[in-house]
């Protein structure tokens, strides 16, 4: 960690001194000085709308913003040639050391991690099998998951040729195991919806000698999750690089047992004639991912959490100050586990619908993106540049006021 960060960090951890925003402003300085170095304004030249992200980590909104240190690692990497496999090996070892697991690799997002991991367990380390995908003839090609965990992202598994076998209970899972079963797949975000929870799932894998995988794409914070699931016994764990970790949007982390990481790597560049040849991670992003992880581990998570709470409170209070408006502050238990706000109102008292309000925010200057539907507006502040919460609070309050009867 460089001295600038140390200074910032020690300032941030001081108790509040100059009112609510001193701490936020300090954190904001970290992101702002990236913007101060702009030489060519591409988005402006191209006529592309930029916006305050009050929504969260969405691929459609280009994920998260990278810290200066991550951008520096990417720039650094762009000046020299290295051997791609050596880079992946050494960075993987470093990540495994940092996260206390057997092995790791930087993948092309969490989705890419799932595809190469699935391909890896189906083919093992047999070069002929590696080459035959997506044809899975003669391979173990079934992956068992809970029905409630089946979401669009399981396409990462079927893309490489695997077949999904959906079950509800532990008994059903055991009955579904066949000589074709390659993997058991768990979606952390939907933990609460499924019958089988983490420990039992891991035990079932061990009992039947089938590798287990957990999709933790959006599961930092809390930082502990980076350690928790490998320690619990999941054979493979995957995170998005460009969500809470704020690394490159197209990078991710695949952690786990050495044998499975090695098998997954056989499907990745520089090796051609593989299903994963298109899931390349360039050297710059490999370094950027490492830098983002190091930064994330060193971060003062408590101070950051307090900042998010303060920001959410500010927006909540601004909205609630308008007659007929109510707010709910909540933290999702798994995935996007951050202070979040829902704003609702009585449309007899405020004559505008939530979607109309969101549209006004989107079309305003600066443009603001939120989530929601026709019942409520949803806000998180973790993907904002600190300081932007005041703009969001003021805008929402003024639009609501304008439409109040
Ligand atoms: C975002 C997400 C993914 C995909 O991650 P990328 O890093 O964008 O590839 C997979 N699974 C879940 C649950 C996600 O939320």
CSV table of C-alpha atoms and ligand atoms in Angstrom, one decimal:
chain,number,residue,atom,x,y,z
A,1,UNK,CA,0.0,0.0,0.0
A,2,UNK,CA,1.5,3.4,-0.9
A,3,UNK,CA,1.8,6.3,1.4
A,4,UNK,CA,-1.1,8.2,-0.1
A,5,UNK,CA,-3.4,5.4,0.8
A,6,UNK,CA,-2.0,5.1,4.2
A,7,UNK,CA,-2.6,8.8,4.8
A,8,UNK,CA,-6.1,8.5,3.5
A,9,UNK,CA,-6.8,5.4,5.5
A,10,UNK,CA,-5.6,6.8,8.8
A,11,UNK,CA,-7.7,9.9,8.1
A,12,UNK,CA,-10.8,7.9,7.2
A,13,UNK,CA,-10.6,5.8,10.4
A,14,UNK,CA,-10.6,9.0,12.6
A,15,UNK,CA,-14.0,9.7,14.2
A,16,UNK,CA,-16.2,12.2,12.4
A,17,UNK,CA,-14.7,15.7,12.8
A,18,UNK,CA,-16.2,18.1,10.3
A,19,UNK,CA,-19.7,16.9,9.9
A,20,UNK,CA,-21.2,14.0,7.9
A,21,UNK,CA,-19.2,14.3,4.7
A,22,UNK,CA,-15.6,14.7,5.7
A,23,UNK,CA,-15.1,10.9,5.6
A,24,UNK,CA,-16.9,10.6,2.2
A,25,UNK,CA,-14.9,13.4,0.7
A,26,UNK,CA,-11.7,11.7,1.7
A,27,UNK,CA,-12.8,8.5,0.0
A,28,UNK,CA,-14.0,10.5,-3.0
A,29,UNK,CA,-10.6,12.0,-3.5
A,30,UNK,CA,-9.4,8.5,-4.4
A,31,UNK,CA,-11.7,8.2,-7.4
A,32,UNK,CA,-11.7,11.8,-8.4
A,33,UNK,CA,-8.1,12.1,-9.2
A,34,UNK,CA,-8.5,9.5,-11.9
A,35,UNK,CA,-10.9,11.8,-13.6
A,36,UNK,CA,-8.6,14.8,-13.3
A,37,UNK,CA,-6.1,13.2,-15.6
A,38,UNK,CA,-8.4,13.1,-18.7
A,39,UNK,CA,-6.7,14.1,-21.9
A,40,UNK,CA,-9.3,12.9,-24.4
A,41,UNK,CA,-12.9,12.8,-23.5
A,42,UNK,CA,-14.0,9.7,-25.5
A,43,UNK,CA,-17.5,9.4,-24.1
A,44,UNK,CA,-18.3,13.0,-24.8
A,45,UNK,CA,-16.8,12.9,-28.3
A,46,UNK,CA,-18.9,9.8,-29.0
A,47,UNK,CA,-22.0,11.3,-27.6
A,48,UNK,CA,-22.3,8.6,-24.9
A,49,UNK,CA,-24.3,9.4,-21.8
A,50,UNK,CA,-22.4,8.9,-18.6
A,51,UNK,CA,-24.3,8.7,-15.3
A,52,UNK,CA,-24.3,8.4,-11.5
A,53,UNK,CA,-24.7,4.8,-10.7
A,54,UNK,CA,-27.2,4.6,-7.9
A,55,UNK,CA,-28.3,1.2,-9.0
A,56,UNK,CA,-25.5,-1.3,-8.2
A,57,UNK,CA,-23.2,-3.7,-10.1
A,58,UNK,CA,-24.9,-4.3,-13.4
A,59,UNK,CA,-23.1,-5.5,-16.6
A,60,UNK,CA,-25.4,-3.3,-18.6
A,61,UNK,CA,-24.1,-0.3,-16.6
A,62,UNK,CA,-20.5,-1.4,-17.0
A,63,UNK,CA,-20.2,-2.9,-13.5
A,64,UNK,CA,-17.9,-0.9,-11.2
A,65,UNK,CA,-15.3,1.8,-11.3
A,66,UNK,CA,-11.6,0.7,-10.8
A,67,UNK,CA,-9.4,2.4,-8.3
A,68,UNK,CA,-6.3,4.3,-9.3
A,69,UNK,CA,-4.1,1.4,-8.2
A,70,UNK,CA,-5.9,-1.0,-10.5
A,71,UNK,CA,-5.6,1.3,-13.5
A,72,UNK,CA,-1.9,1.7,-12.7
A,73,UNK,CA,-1.4,-2.0,-12.7
A,74,UNK,CA,-3.1,-2.2,-16.1
A,75,UNK,CA,-1.0,0.6,-17.5
A,76,UNK,CA,2.2,-1.1,-16.0
A,77,UNK,CA,1.3,-4.4,-17.7
A,78,UNK,CA,0.9,-2.7,-21.1
A,79,UNK,CA,4.6,-1.8,-21.4
A,80,UNK,CA,6.2,-5.3,-21.5
A,81,UNK,CA,5.8,-8.8,-22.9
A,82,UNK,CA,5.6,-11.8,-20.6
A,83,UNK,CA,4.7,-15.5,-21.1
A,84,UNK,CA,1.0,-15.7,-20.6
A,85,UNK,CA,1.1,-19.1,-18.8
A,86,UNK,CA,3.9,-18.0,-16.5
A,87,UNK,CA,1.9,-14.9,-15.6
A,88,UNK,CA,-1.3,-16.9,-14.9
A,89,UNK,CA,0.7,-19.4,-12.8
A,90,UNK,CA,2.5,-16.8,-10.7
A,91,UNK,CA,-0.6,-14.5,-10.2
A,92,UNK,CA,-2.7,-17.6,-9.4
A,93,UNK,CA,-0.2,-18.7,-6.8
A,94,UNK,CA,-0.1,-15.2,-5.3
A,95,UNK,CA,-3.9,-15.1,-5.1
A,96,UNK,CA,-4.1,-18.5,-3.6
A,97,UNK,CA,-1.6,-17.4,-0.9
A,98,UNK,CA,-3.6,-14.2,-0.2
A,99,UNK,CA,-6.9,-16.1,0.0
A,100,UNK,CA,-5.6,-19.1,1.9
A,101,UNK,CA,-6.7,-21.7,-0.7
A,102,UNK,CA,-5.0,-24.4,-2.6
A,103,UNK,CA,-5.0,-22.8,-6.1
A,104,UNK,CA,-6.5,-19.9,-8.1
A,105,UNK,CA,-6.7,-18.4,-11.5
A,106,UNK,CA,-7.9,-15.2,-13.0
A,107,UNK,CA,-10.8,-15.9,-15.3
A,108,UNK,CA,-12.9,-14.0,-17.8
A,109,UNK,CA,-15.5,-12.9,-15.3
A,110,UNK,CA,-17.4,-15.3,-13.0
A,111,UNK,CA,-19.3,-16.6,-16.0
A,112,UNK,CA,-16.0,-17.6,-17.6
A,113,UNK,CA,-14.8,-19.2,-14.4
A,114,UNK,CA,-17.9,-21.4,-14.4
A,115,UNK,CA,-17.4,-22.4,-18.0
A,116,UNK,CA,-13.8,-23.4,-17.7
A,117,UNK,CA,-14.4,-25.1,-14.3
A,118,UNK,CA,-17.2,-27.1,-15.8
A,119,UNK,CA,-15.1,-28.0,-18.9
A,120,UNK,CA,-12.3,-28.9,-16.5
A,121,UNK,CA,-14.3,-31.4,-14.4
A,122,UNK,CA,-15.7,-33.0,-17.6
A,123,UNK,CA,-12.4,-33.5,-19.3
A,124,UNK,CA,-9.9,-33.8,-16.5
A,125,UNK,CA,-6.4,-33.4,-17.9
A,126,UNK,CA,-6.9,-35.5,-21.0
A,127,UNK,CA,-5.9,-33.4,-24.1
A,128,UNK,CA,-8.2,-35.4,-26.4
A,129,UNK,CA,-11.2,-34.8,-24.3
A,130,UNK,CA,-10.3,-31.1,-24.0
A,131,UNK,CA,-10.4,-30.8,-27.7
A,132,UNK,CA,-13.8,-32.6,-28.2
A,133,UNK,CA,-16.0,-30.1,-26.3
A,134,UNK,CA,-18.8,-29.1,-26.6
A,135,UNK,CA,-19.3,-32.7,-27.8
A,136,UNK,CA,-19.6,-34.6,-24.4
A,137,UNK,CA,-19.8,-38.1,-25.8
A,138,UNK,CA,-18.1,-40.5,-23.4
A,139,UNK,CA,-17.6,-37.7,-20.8
A,140,UNK,CA,-19.3,-37.1,-17.4
A,141,UNK,CA,-21.6,-34.3,-18.5
A,142,UNK,CA,-24.3,-33.8,-15.9
A,143,UNK,CA,-24.3,-31.1,-13.3
A,144,UNK,CA,-26.8,-31.2,-10.4
A,145,UNK,CA,-28.2,-28.1,-8.9
A,146,UNK,CA,-31.2,-27.1,-6.9
A,147,UNK,CA,-34.2,-25.9,-8.9
A,148,UNK,CA,-34.3,-22.7,-6.9
A,149,UNK,CA,-30.7,-22.0,-7.9
A,150,UNK,CA,-31.4,-22.3,-11.6
A,151,UNK,CA,-31.0,-18.8,-13.0
A,152,UNK,CA,-29.8,-17.5,-16.4
A,153,UNK,CA,-26.2,-17.7,-15.4
A,154,UNK,CA,-26.3,-21.5,-15.4
A,155,UNK,CA,-25.9,-21.1,-19.2
A,156,UNK,CA,-22.2,-20.9,-18.4
A,157,UNK,CA,-22.4,-24.6,-17.7
A,158,UNK,CA,-24.6,-25.7,-20.6
A,159,UNK,CA,-22.4,-23.6,-23.0
A,160,UNK,CA,-19.6,-26.0,-22.6
A,161,UNK,CA,-21.9,-29.0,-23.2
A,162,UNK,CA,-23.0,-29.9,-19.7
A,163,UNK,CA,-26.6,-30.9,-18.9
A,164,UNK,CA,-28.5,-29.5,-15.9
A,165,UNK,CA,-30.2,-31.9,-13.6
A,166,UNK,CA,-32.5,-30.0,-11.2
A,167,UNK,CA,-33.5,-31.3,-7.8
A,168,UNK,CA,-35.3,-29.9,-4.7
A,169,UNK,CA,-34.2,-31.9,-1.7
A,170,UNK,CA,-31.0,-33.7,-0.5
A,171,UNK,CA,-32.7,-37.0,-1.1
A,172,UNK,CA,-33.6,-36.0,-4.6
A,173,UNK,CA,-30.0,-34.9,-5.2
A,174,UNK,CA,-28.6,-38.3,-4.0
A,175,UNK,CA,-31.1,-40.1,-6.2
A,176,UNK,CA,-30.1,-37.9,-9.2
A,177,UNK,CA,-26.4,-38.9,-8.9
A,178,UNK,CA,-25.5,-41.1,-11.8
A,179,UNK,CA,-22.3,-42.4,-13.6
A,180,UNK,CA,-22.7,-39.2,-15.7
A,181,UNK,CA,-22.5,-36.8,-12.8
A,182,UNK,CA,-19.6,-34.4,-13.2
A,183,UNK,CA,-20.3,-31.6,-10.6
A,184,UNK,CA,-22.7,-30.2,-8.0
A,185,UNK,CA,-23.4,-26.5,-8.5
A,186,UNK,CA,-24.6,-24.1,-5.9
A,187,UNK,CA,-25.7,-20.4,-6.3
A,188,UNK,CA,-24.8,-18.5,-3.2
A,189,UNK,CA,-27.2,-15.6,-4.0
A,190,UNK,CA,-30.2,-18.1,-3.7
A,191,UNK,CA,-29.0,-19.9,-0.6
A,192,UNK,CA,-32.2,-18.9,1.3
A,193,UNK,CA,-34.5,-20.3,-1.4
A,194,UNK,CA,-33.0,-23.8,-1.5
A,195,UNK,CA,-33.6,-26.8,0.7
A,196,UNK,CA,-29.9,-27.7,0.8
A,197,UNK,CA,-27.6,-25.3,2.5
A,198,UNK,CA,-23.8,-24.9,2.2
A,199,UNK,CA,-22.5,-27.5,4.6
A,200,UNK,CA,-24.9,-30.3,3.6
A,201,UNK,CA,-24.2,-29.6,0.0
A,202,UNK,CA,-20.4,-29.9,0.5
A,203,UNK,CA,-21.0,-33.1,2.5
A,204,UNK,CA,-23.1,-34.6,-0.3
A,205,UNK,CA,-20.2,-33.9,-2.7
A,206,UNK,CA,-17.7,-35.5,-0.4
A,207,UNK,CA,-19.9,-38.5,0.3
A,208,UNK,CA,-20.3,-39.3,-3.4
A,209,UNK,CA,-16.8,-38.0,-4.4
A,210,UNK,CA,-18.2,-35.4,-6.8
A,211,UNK,CA,-16.6,-31.9,-6.9
A,212,UNK,CA,-18.7,-29.0,-5.7
A,213,UNK,CA,-18.8,-25.5,-7.1
A,214,UNK,CA,-20.3,-22.3,-5.6
A,215,UNK,CA,-21.1,-19.2,-7.7
A,216,UNK,CA,-20.2,-16.2,-5.4
A,217,UNK,CA,-20.2,-13.7,-8.2
A,218,UNK,CA,-21.8,-10.8,-6.3
A,219,UNK,CA,-20.8,-12.0,-2.8
A,220,UNK,CA,-18.2,-9.5,-1.6
A,221,UNK,CA,-18.8,-7.8,0.7
A,222,UNK,CA,-18.3,-9.3,3.2
A,223,UNK,CA,-14.6,-9.8,2.6
A,224,UNK,CA,-14.7,-13.0,4.7
A,225,UNK,CA,-16.6,-14.7,1.8
A,226,UNK,CA,-13.3,-14.8,-0.2
A,227,UNK,CA,-12.0,-17.3,2.4
A,228,UNK,CA,-15.2,-18.9,3.8
A,229,UNK,CA,-16.3,-21.3,1.0
A,230,UNK,CA,-12.9,-22.8,0.1
A,231,UNK,CA,-12.4,-23.3,3.8
A,232,UNK,CA,-15.8,-24.9,4.2
A,233,UNK,CA,-14.8,-27.5,1.6
A,234,UNK,CA,-16.3,-26.3,-1.7
A,235,UNK,CA,-13.9,-27.6,-4.4
A,236,UNK,CA,-14.3,-24.5,-6.6
A,237,UNK,CA,-15.5,-21.0,-5.8
A,238,UNK,CA,-15.9,-18.2,-8.3
A,239,UNK,CA,-16.2,-14.4,-7.9
A,240,UNK,CA,-16.8,-11.6,-10.4
A,241,UNK,CA,-13.8,-9.3,-10.7
A,242,UNK,CA,-15.8,-6.3,-11.6
A,243,UNK,CA,-18.5,-6.2,-9.0
A,244,UNK,CA,-17.6,-5.6,-5.3
A,245,UNK,CA,-13.9,-6.3,-5.9
A,246,UNK,CA,-13.9,-3.3,-8.4
A,247,UNK,CA,-11.4,-5.0,-10.6
A,248,UNK,CA,-11.6,-5.2,-14.4
A,249,UNK,CA,-15.2,-5.8,-15.6
A,250,UNK,CA,-14.2,-8.7,-17.7
A,251,UNK,CA,-12.1,-10.5,-15.1
A,252,UNK,CA,-13.0,-12.9,-12.3
A,253,UNK,CA,-11.6,-15.3,-9.8
A,254,UNK,CA,-11.7,-19.1,-9.8
A,255,UNK,CA,-10.4,-20.5,-6.5
A,256,UNK,CA,-10.2,-24.0,-5.2
A,257,UNK,CA,-8.5,-27.4,-5.4
A,258,UNK,CA,-5.3,-27.5,-7.5
A,259,UNK,CA,-6.4,-30.4,-9.6
A,260,UNK,CA,-9.6,-28.6,-10.8
A,261,UNK,CA,-7.9,-25.3,-11.4
A,262,UNK,CA,-5.2,-27.0,-13.5
A,263,UNK,CA,-7.9,-28.8,-15.4
A,264,UNK,CA,-9.8,-25.6,-16.0
A,265,UNK,CA,-6.7,-23.8,-17.2
A,266,UNK,CA,-6.3,-26.4,-20.0
A,267,UNK,CA,-9.3,-24.8,-21.7
A,268,UNK,CA,-7.9,-21.3,-21.6
A,269,UNK,CA,-5.5,-19.3,-23.9
A,270,UNK,CA,-2.8,-19.6,-25.1
A,271,UNK,CA,-4.2,-23.1,-25.9
A,272,UNK,CA,-6.3,-23.0,-29.0
A,273,UNK,CA,-8.6,-25.8,-30.1
A,274,UNK,CA,-10.4,-25.4,-26.7
A,275,UNK,CA,-13.9,-24.3,-25.8
A,276,UNK,CA,-12.4,-21.5,-23.7
A,277,UNK,CA,-10.1,-19.9,-26.3
A,278,UNK,CA,-12.4,-16.9,-26.6
A,279,UNK,CA,-12.4,-16.4,-22.8
A,280,UNK,CA,-9.0,-14.7,-22.9
A,281,UNK,CA,-7.8,-12.5,-20.0
A,282,UNK,CA,-5.0,-10.2,-21.2
A,283,UNK,CA,-2.0,-9.6,-19.1
A,284,UNK,CA,-3.2,-6.1,-18.1
A,285,UNK,CA,-6.4,-7.5,-16.7
A,286,UNK,CA,-4.6,-10.3,-14.9
A,287,UNK,CA,-2.5,-7.7,-13.1
A,288,UNK,CA,-5.5,-5.4,-12.6
A,289,UNK,CA,-7.4,-8.2,-11.0
A,290,UNK,CA,-4.5,-8.9,-8.6
A,291,UNK,CA,-4.2,-5.3,-7.8
A,292,UNK,CA,-7.9,-5.0,-7.1
A,293,UNK,CA,-7.9,-8.0,-4.8
A,294,UNK,CA,-4.9,-6.7,-2.8
A,295,UNK,CA,-6.6,-3.3,-2.5
A,296,UNK,CA,-9.8,-4.9,-1.4
A,297,UNK,CA,-8.1,-7.0,1.3
A,298,UNK,CA,-6.3,-4.0,2.7
A,299,UNK,CA,-9.4,-1.8,2.7
A,300,UNK,CA,-11.0,-0.5,5.9
A,301,UNK,CA,-14.3,-2.4,5.4
A,302,UNK,CA,-15.9,-1.0,8.5
A,303,UNK,CA,-15.3,2.6,7.5
A,304,UNK,CA,-16.7,1.8,4.1
A,305,UNK,CA,-19.8,0.2,5.5
A,306,UNK,CA,-20.4,3.3,7.7
A,307,UNK,CA,-20.0,5.5,4.7
A,308,UNK,CA,-22.6,3.5,2.8
A,309,UNK,CA,-25.0,3.7,5.8
A,310,UNK,CA,-24.5,7.5,6.1
A,311,UNK,CA,-25.2,7.9,2.3
A,312,UNK,CA,-28.3,5.8,2.4
A,313,UNK,CA,-29.6,7.6,5.4
A,314,UNK,CA,-29.0,10.9,3.7
A,315,UNK,CA,-31.0,9.9,0.6
A,316,UNK,CA,-33.7,8.2,2.7
A,317,UNK,CA,-34.2,11.3,4.9
A,318,UNK,CA,-34.4,13.6,1.9
A,319,UNK,CA,-37.0,11.4,0.3
A,320,UNK,CA,-39.0,10.9,3.5
A,321,UNK,CA,-39.2,14.7,4.1
A,322,UNK,CA,-41.9,14.8,1.4
A,323,UNK,CA,-45.4,14.0,2.7
A,324,UNK,CA,-46.7,10.6,1.8
A,325,UNK,CA,-43.2,9.1,1.1
A,326,UNK,CA,-41.9,6.1,3.0
A,327,UNK,CA,-38.5,4.4,2.8
A,328,UNK,CA,-37.2,1.0,3.7
A,329,UNK,CA,-33.5,0.4,4.4
A,330,UNK,CA,-32.4,-3.2,4.1
A,331,UNK,CA,-29.4,-5.4,3.4
A,332,UNK,CA,-29.8,-8.4,1.2
A,333,UNK,CA,-28.5,-11.5,3.1
A,334,UNK,CA,-26.5,-12.9,0.2
A,335,UNK,CA,-25.2,-11.2,-3.0
A,336,UNK,CA,-25.1,-7.4,-3.1
A,337,UNK,CA,-24.9,-7.5,0.6
A,338,UNK,CA,-24.8,-3.7,1.1
A,339,UNK,CA,-27.1,-1.1,2.6
A,340,UNK,CA,-29.9,-0.6,0.2
A,341,UNK,CA,-32.9,1.7,0.0
A,342,UNK,CA,-36.4,1.3,-1.3
A,343,UNK,CA,-38.5,4.4,-1.8
A,344,UNK,CA,-42.3,4.2,-2.0
A,345,UNK,CA,-45.1,6.7,-1.8
A,346,UNK,CA,-48.8,7.2,-1.9
A,347,UNK,CA,-49.6,8.2,-5.4
A,348,UNK,CA,-52.6,10.2,-4.2
A,349,UNK,CA,-50.1,12.5,-2.3
A,350,UNK,CA,-47.2,12.4,-4.8
A,351,UNK,CA,-48.6,12.4,-8.4
A,352,UNK,CA,-45.9,10.5,-10.2
A,353,UNK,CA,-45.1,6.8,-10.6
A,354,UNK,CA,-41.8,5.3,-9.5
A,355,UNK,CA,-40.9,4.5,-13.1
A,356,UNK,CA,-41.7,8.0,-14.1
A,357,UNK,CA,-39.4,9.3,-11.4
A,358,UNK,CA,-36.7,7.0,-12.5
A,359,UNK,CA,-37.1,8.2,-16.0
A,360,UNK,CA,-36.7,11.9,-14.9
A,361,UNK,CA,-33.6,10.9,-13.0
A,362,UNK,CA,-32.2,9.2,-16.1
A,363,UNK,CA,-32.9,12.1,-18.3
A,364,UNK,CA,-31.6,14.7,-15.9
A,365,UNK,CA,-28.2,16.3,-15.8
A,366,UNK,CA,-26.2,14.6,-14.3
A,367,UNK,CA,-28.1,11.5,-15.4
A,368,UNK,CA,-28.8,9.1,-12.5
A,369,UNK,CA,-29.5,5.4,-12.9
A,370,UNK,CA,-31.6,3.5,-10.3
A,371,UNK,CA,-33.4,0.2,-10.1
A,372,UNK,CA,-37.0,-0.4,-9.4
A,373,UNK,CA,-40.4,-1.0,-10.8
A,374,UNK,CA,-43.9,0.6,-10.7
A,375,UNK,CA,-44.1,0.1,-6.9
A,376,UNK,CA,-40.7,1.5,-5.8
A,377,UNK,CA,-37.4,3.1,-6.6
A,378,UNK,CA,-34.3,1.1,-5.5
A,379,UNK,CA,-31.0,2.7,-4.6
A,380,UNK,CA,-27.6,1.6,-3.5
A,381,UNK,CA,-24.6,3.9,-3.1
A,382,UNK,CA,-21.7,1.5,-3.2
A,383,UNK,CA,-21.0,2.0,-6.9
A,384,UNK,CA,-21.2,5.8,-6.7
A,385,UNK,CA,-18.2,8.1,-6.5
A,386,UNK,CA,-18.5,9.3,-2.8
A,387,UNK,CA,-20.0,12.7,-2.8
A,388,UNK,CA,-22.6,11.9,-5.5
A,389,UNK,CA,-25.1,10.8,-2.8
A,390,UNK,CA,-25.8,14.5,-2.1
A,391,UNK,CA,-26.8,15.0,-5.8
A,392,UNK,CA,-29.0,12.0,-5.7
A,393,UNK,CA,-30.7,13.0,-2.4
A,394,UNK,CA,-31.4,16.5,-3.7
A,395,UNK,CA,-32.7,15.4,-7.0
A,396,UNK,CA,-35.1,12.8,-5.6
A,397,UNK,CA,-36.3,15.2,-3.0
A,398,UNK,CA,-37.0,17.9,-5.5
A,399,UNK,CA,-38.8,15.7,-8.0
A,400,UNK,CA,-41.0,14.2,-5.3
A,401,UNK,CA,-41.8,17.7,-3.9
A,402,UNK,CA,-42.6,19.0,-7.4
A,403,UNK,CA,-45.2,16.3,-7.8
A,404,UNK,CA,-46.6,16.5,-4.2
A,405,UNK,CA,-50.2,17.7,-4.1
B,1,LIG,C1,-22.8,-11.3,-12.2
B,1,LIG,C2,-23.1,-12.7,-12.0
B,1,LIG,C3,-22.4,-13.7,-12.8
B,1,LIG,C4,-21.6,-13.3,-14.0
B,1,LIG,O1,-20.4,-12.7,-13.6
B,1,LIG,P1,-19.4,-11.9,-14.6
B,1,LIG,O2,-18.3,-11.6,-13.7
B,1,LIG,O3,-20.2,-10.8,-15.1
B,1,LIG,O4,-19.1,-12.9,-15.6
B,1,LIG,C5,-22.7,-15.0,-12.5
B,1,LIG,N1,-23.5,-15.4,-11.5
B,1,LIG,C6,-24.1,-14.5,-10.7
B,1,LIG,C7,-25.0,-14.9,-9.6
B,1,LIG,C8,-23.9,-13.1,-10.9
B,1,LIG,O5,-24.5,-12.2,-10.2
